[in-house]
Tab-separated table of C-alpha atoms in Angstrom:
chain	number	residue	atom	x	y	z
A	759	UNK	CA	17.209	0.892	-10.412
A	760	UNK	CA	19.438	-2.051	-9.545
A	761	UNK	CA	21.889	0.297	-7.295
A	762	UNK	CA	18.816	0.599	-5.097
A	763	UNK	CA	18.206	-3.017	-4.318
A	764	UNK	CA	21.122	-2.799	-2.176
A	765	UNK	CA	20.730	0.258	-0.770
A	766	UNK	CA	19.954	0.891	2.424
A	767	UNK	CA	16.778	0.609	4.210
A	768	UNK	CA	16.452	1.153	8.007
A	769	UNK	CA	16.905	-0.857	11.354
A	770	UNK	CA	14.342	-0.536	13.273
A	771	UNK	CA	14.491	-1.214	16.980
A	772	UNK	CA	12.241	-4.537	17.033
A	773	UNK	CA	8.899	-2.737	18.432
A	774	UNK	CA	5.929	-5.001	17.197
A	775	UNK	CA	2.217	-3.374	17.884
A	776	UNK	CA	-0.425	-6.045	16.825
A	777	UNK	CA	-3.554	-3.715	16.604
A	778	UNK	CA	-6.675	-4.454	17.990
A	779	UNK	CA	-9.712	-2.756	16.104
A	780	UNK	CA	-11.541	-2.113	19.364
A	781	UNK	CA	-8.427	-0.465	20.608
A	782	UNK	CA	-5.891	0.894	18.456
A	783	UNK	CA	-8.692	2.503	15.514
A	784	UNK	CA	-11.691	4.375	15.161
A	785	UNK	CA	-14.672	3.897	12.409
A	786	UNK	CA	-14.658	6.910	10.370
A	787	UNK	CA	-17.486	6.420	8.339
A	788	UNK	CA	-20.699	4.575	9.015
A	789	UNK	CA	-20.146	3.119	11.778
A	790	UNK	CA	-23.670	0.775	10.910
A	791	UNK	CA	-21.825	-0.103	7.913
A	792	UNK	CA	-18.496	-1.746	9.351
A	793	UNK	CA	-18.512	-5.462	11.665
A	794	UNK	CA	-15.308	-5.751	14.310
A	795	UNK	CA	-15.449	-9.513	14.666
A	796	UNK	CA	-13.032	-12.028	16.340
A	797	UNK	CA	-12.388	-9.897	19.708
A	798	UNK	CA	-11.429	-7.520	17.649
A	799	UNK	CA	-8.820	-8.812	15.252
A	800	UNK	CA	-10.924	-8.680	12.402
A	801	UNK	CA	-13.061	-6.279	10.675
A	802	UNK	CA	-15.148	-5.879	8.430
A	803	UNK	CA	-16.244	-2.974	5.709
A	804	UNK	CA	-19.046	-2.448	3.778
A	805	UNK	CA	-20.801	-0.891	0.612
A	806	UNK	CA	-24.432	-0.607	-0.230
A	807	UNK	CA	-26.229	1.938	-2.506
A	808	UNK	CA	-26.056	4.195	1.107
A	809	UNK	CA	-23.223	4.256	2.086
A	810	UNK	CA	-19.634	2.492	2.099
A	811	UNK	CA	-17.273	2.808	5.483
A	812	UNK	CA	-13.162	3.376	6.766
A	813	UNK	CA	-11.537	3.258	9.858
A	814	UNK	CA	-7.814	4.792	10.235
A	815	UNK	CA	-5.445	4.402	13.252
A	816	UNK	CA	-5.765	6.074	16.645
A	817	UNK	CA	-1.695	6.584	16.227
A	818	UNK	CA	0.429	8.372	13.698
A	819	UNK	CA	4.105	7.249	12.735
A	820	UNK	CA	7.305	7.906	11.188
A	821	UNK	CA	8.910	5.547	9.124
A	822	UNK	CA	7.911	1.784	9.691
A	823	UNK	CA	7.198	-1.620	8.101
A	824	UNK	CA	2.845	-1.744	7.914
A	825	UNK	CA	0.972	-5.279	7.289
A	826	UNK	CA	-2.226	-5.389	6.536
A	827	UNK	CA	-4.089	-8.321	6.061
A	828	UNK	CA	-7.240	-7.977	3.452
A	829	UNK	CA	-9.290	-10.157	1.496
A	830	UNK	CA	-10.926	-8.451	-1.621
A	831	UNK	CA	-15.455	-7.846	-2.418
A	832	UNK	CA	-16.157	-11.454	-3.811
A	833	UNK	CA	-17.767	-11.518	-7.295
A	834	UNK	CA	-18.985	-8.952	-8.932
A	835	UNK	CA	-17.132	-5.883	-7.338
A	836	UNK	CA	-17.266	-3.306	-10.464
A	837	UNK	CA	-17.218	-0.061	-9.460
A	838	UNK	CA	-15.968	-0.693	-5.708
A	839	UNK	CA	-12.680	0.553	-4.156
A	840	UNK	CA	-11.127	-1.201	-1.854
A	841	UNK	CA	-7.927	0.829	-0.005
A	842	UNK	CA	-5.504	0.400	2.477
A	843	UNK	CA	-2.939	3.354	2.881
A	844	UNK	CA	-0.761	5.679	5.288
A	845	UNK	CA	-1.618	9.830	4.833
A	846	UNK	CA	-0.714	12.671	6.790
A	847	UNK	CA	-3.208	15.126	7.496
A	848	UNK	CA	-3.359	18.733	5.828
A	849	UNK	CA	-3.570	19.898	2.054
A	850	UNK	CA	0.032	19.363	1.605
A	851	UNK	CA	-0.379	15.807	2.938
A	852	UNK	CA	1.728	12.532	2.341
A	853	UNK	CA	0.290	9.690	1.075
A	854	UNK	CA	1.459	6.026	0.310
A	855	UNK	CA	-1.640	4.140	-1.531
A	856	UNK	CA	-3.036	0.780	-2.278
A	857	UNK	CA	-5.737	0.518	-3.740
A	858	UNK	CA	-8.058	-2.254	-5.115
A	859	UNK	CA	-10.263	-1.808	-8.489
A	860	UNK	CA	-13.736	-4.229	-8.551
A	861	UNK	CA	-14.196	-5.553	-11.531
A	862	UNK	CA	-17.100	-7.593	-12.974
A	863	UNK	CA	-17.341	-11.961	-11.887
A	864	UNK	CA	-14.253	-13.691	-13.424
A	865	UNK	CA	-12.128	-10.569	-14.345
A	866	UNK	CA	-9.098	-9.753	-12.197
A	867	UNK	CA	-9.131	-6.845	-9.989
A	868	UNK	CA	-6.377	-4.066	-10.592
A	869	UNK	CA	-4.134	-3.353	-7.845
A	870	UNK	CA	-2.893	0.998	-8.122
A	871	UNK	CA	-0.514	2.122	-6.112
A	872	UNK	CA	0.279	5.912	-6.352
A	873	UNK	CA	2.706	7.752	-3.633
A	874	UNK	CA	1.818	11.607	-2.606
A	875	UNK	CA	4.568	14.082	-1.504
A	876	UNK	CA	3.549	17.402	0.006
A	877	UNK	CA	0.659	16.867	-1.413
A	878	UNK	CA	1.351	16.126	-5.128
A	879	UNK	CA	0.837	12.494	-6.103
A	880	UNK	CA	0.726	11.753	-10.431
A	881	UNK	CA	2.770	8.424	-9.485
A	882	UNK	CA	0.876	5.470	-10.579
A	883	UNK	CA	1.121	2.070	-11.134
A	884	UNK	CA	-1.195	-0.412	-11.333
A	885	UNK	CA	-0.972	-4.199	-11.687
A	886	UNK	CA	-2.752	-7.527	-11.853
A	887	UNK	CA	-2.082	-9.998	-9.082
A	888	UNK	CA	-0.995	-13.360	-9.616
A	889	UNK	CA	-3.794	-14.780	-7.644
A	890	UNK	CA	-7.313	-14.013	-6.689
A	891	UNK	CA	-7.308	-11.964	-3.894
A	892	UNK	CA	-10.987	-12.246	-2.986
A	893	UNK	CA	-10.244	-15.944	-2.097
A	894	UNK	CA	-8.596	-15.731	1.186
A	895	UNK	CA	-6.373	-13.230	3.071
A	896	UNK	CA	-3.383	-11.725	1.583
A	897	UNK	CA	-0.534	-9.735	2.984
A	898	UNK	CA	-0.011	-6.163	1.987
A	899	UNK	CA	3.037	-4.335	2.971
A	900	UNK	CA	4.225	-0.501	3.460
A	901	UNK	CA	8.124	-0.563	4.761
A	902	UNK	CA	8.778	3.273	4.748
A	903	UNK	CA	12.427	4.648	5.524
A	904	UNK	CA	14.396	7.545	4.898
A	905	UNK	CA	16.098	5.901	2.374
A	906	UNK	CA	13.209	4.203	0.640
A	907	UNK	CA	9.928	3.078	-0.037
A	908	UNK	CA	8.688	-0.180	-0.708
A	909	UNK	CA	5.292	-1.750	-1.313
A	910	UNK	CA	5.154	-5.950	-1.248
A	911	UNK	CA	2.164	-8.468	-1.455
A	912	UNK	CA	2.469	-11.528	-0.022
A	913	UNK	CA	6.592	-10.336	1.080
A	914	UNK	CA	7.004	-9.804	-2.712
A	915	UNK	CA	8.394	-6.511	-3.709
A	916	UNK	CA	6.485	-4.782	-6.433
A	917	UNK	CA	7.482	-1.428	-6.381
A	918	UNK	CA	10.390	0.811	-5.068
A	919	UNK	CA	10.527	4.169	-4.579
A	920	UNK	CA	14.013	5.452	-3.508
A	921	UNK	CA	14.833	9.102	-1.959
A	922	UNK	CA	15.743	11.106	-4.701
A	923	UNK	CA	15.692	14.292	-3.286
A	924	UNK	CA	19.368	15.377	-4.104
A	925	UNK	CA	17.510	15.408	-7.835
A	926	UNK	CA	14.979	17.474	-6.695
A	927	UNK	CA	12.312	14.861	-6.366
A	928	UNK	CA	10.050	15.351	-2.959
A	929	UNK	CA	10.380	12.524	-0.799
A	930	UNK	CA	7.692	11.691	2.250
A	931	UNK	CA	9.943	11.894	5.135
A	932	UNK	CA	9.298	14.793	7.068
A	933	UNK	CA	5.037	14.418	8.423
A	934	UNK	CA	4.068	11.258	10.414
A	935	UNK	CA	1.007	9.302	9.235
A	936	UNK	CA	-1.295	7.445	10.123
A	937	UNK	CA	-3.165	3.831	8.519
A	938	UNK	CA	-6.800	4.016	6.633
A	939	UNK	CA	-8.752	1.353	4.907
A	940	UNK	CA	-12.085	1.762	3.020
A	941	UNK	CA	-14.651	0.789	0.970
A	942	UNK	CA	-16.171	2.865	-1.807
A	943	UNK	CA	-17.662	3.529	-4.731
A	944	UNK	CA	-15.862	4.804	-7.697
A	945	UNK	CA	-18.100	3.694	-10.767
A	946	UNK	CA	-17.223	6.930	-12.804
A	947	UNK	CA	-13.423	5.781	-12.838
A	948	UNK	CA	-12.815	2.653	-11.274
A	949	UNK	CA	-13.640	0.086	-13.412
A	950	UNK	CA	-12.441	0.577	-17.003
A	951	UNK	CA	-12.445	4.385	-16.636
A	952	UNK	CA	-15.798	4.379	-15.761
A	953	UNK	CA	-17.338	2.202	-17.979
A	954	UNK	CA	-18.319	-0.577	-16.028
A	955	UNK	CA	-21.037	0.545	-13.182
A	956	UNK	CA	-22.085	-0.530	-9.948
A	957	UNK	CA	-24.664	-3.439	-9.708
A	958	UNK	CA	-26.378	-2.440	-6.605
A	959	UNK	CA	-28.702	-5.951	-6.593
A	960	UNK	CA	-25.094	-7.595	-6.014
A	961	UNK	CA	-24.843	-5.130	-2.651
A	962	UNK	CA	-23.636	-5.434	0.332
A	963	UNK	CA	-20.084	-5.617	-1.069
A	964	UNK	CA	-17.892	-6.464	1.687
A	965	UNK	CA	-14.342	-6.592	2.495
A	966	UNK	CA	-12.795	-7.870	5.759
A	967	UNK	CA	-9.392	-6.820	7.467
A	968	UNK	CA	-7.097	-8.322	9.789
A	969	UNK	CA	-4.110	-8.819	11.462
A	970	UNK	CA	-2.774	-5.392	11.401
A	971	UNK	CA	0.915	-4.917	13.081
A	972	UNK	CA	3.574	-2.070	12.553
A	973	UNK	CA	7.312	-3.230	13.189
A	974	UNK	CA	8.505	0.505	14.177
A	975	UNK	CA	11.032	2.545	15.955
A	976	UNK	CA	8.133	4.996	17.490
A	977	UNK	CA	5.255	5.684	17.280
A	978	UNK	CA	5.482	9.386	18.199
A	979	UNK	CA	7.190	10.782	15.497
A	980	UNK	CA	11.221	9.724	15.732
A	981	UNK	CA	12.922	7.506	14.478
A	982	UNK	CA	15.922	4.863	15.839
A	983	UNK	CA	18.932	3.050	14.645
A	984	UNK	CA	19.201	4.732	10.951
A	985	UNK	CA	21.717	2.083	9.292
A	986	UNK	CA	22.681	0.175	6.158
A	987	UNK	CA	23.047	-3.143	4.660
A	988	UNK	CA	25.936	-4.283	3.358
A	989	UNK	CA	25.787	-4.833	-0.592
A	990	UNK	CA	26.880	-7.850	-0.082
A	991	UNK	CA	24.174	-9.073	1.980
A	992	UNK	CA	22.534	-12.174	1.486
A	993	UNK	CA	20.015	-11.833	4.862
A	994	UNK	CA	16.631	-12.257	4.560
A	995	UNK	CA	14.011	-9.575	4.154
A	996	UNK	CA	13.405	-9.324	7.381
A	997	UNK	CA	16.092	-10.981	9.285
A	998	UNK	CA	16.114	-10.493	13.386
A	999	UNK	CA	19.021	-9.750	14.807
A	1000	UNK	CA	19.017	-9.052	18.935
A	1001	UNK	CA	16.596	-6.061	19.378
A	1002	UNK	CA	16.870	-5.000	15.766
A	1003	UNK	CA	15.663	-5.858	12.485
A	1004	UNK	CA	17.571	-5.447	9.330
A	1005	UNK	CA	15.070	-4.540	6.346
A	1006	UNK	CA	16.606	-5.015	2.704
A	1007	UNK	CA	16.188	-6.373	-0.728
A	1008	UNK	CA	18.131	-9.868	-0.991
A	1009	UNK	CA	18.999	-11.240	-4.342
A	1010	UNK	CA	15.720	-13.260	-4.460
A	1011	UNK	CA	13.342	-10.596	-4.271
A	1012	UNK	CA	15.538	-8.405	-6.304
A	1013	UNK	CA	14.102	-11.267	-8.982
A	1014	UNK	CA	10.759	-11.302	-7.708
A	1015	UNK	CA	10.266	-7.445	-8.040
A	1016	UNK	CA	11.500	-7.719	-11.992
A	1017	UNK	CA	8.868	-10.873	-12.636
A	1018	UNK	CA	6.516	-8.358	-10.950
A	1019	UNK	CA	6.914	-5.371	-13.084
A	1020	UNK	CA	7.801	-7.545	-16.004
A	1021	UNK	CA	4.308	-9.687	-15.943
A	1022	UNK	CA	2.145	-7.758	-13.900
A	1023	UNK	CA	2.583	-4.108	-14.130
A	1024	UNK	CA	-0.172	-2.727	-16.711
A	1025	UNK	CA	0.500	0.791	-16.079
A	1026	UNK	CA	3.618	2.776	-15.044
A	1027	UNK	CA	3.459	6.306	-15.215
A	1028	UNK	CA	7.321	6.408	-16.361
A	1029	UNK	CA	6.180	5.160	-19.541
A	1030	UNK	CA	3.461	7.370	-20.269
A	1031	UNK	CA	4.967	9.238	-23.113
A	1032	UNK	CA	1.778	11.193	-23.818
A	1033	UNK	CA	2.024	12.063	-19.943
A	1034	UNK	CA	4.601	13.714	-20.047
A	1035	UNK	CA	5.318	15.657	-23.735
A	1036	UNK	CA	8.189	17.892	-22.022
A	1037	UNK	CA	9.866	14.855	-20.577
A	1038	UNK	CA	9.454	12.499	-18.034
A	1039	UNK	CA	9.685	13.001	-13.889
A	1040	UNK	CA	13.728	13.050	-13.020
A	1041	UNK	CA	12.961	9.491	-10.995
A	1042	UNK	CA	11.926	7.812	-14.125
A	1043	UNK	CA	14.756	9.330	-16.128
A	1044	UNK	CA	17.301	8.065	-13.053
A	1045	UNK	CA	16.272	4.437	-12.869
């Protein structure tokens, strides 16, 4: 994979939105069960025995860099999803996931990541963060270019997905999306495949939001300013430049990805030998 962390990613022209929940999303579910706090800057989802609750964006896009800002159900969150994620709409949809597995009081929660093309997903991973994310707030990043995909926590790269379509590998880069967060329950697979159930006297579970921006070229669907990085550049991740903003790995969180996946990946679907008898997906096999 190392010929990817100087690949290309995209310059975007420098278009910041800062969303406000009042204005740029709608509650999708339970509106009774979600909190918009902070004149809107901040909201929060819950989870009781009822019901649980999402919002998504008012906005679709193509290609971006996402933040979200989320800190995790305290305690005892077995059997609770937490999920922040771009999708397209349709049965053949696109889909970029994060989402956050509960887990009983003192056990870490399990971050999984999958990524959908046309709608076929099958490409998990799943790690253990380095710190507690029910704690405080905690970055979570989408950037999302023709080129590649990248997911970060905190501005740390922990997984890369690069375009491999020239090995016949569907890439998303075609259907706009747009952002969703929830809270759910998942107690038949969430928590040790299912083993570990919801304690409803620990309800409401709650999770709060915040600080959502996009750095993007449009948000209707194009796309500016395709470009690439030099290999031999030593810029910042995100390193402003005039109007534009030059996205790409730089030797430091080249190492910071390989930590990652060295010490906190517990599952990686290019491993899974009894996945995959016939042979593993052709972007395992190229990495």
């Amino acid at each position: 994979m190392a010929k990817y962390f100087i690949a290309a990613v995209l310059l975007f022209k420098a278009i910041v939105i800062v969303a406000n929940f009042y204005n740029d999303f709608d509650i999708t579910w339970s509106n009774d069960h979600a909190k918009i706090l902070d004149n809107g800057r901040e909201i929060q989802l819950s989870l009781d025995k009822e019901s649980g609750s999402a919002f998504q964006s008012k906005k679709e896009y193509l290609f971006g860099k996402y933040h979200m800002h989320i800190k995790l159900i305290p305690n005892n969150s077995a059997g609770t999803v937490t999920s922040f994620y771009l999708s397209s709409q349709g049965s053949n949809h696109d889909e970029i996931d994060f989402e956050f597995l509960g887990n009983i009081s003192g056990e870490p929660y399990i971050l999984h990541t999958n990524i959908y093309t046309d709608g076929f997903g099958n490409r998990e991973q799943q790690f253990y963060l380095w710190f507690d994310p029910r704690a405080t707030f905690h970055t979570y990043s989408v950037v999302w270019s023709p080129q590649l995909l990248i997911l970060l926590v905190d501005n740390t790269p922990i997984r890369v997905f690069p375009n491999n379509e020239h090995l016949g590998v569907p890439y998303p880069n075609k259907q706009p999306m747009g952002v969703y967060s929830s809270v759910w329950d998942a107690d038949n697979w969430a928590t040790r495949g299912g083993l570990v159930k919801t304690d409803w006297s620990k309800a409401p579970f709650v999770a709060s939001f915040r600080n959502f921006n996009v750095l993007q070229g449009s948000s209707n669907g194009t796309v500016q300013n395709i470009s690439s990085c030099a290999s031999t550049s030593t810029s910042n991740y995100t390193q402003t430049s005039g109007n534009q903003v030059t996205q790409c790995l730089n030797p430091t969180q080249q190492h910071r990805l390989r930590w990652v996946q060295k010490h906190c990946m517990i599952y990686n679907y290019c491993n899974d030998a009894k996945r995959f008898p016939q042979g593993f997906p052709p972007e395992c096999r190229s990495t």
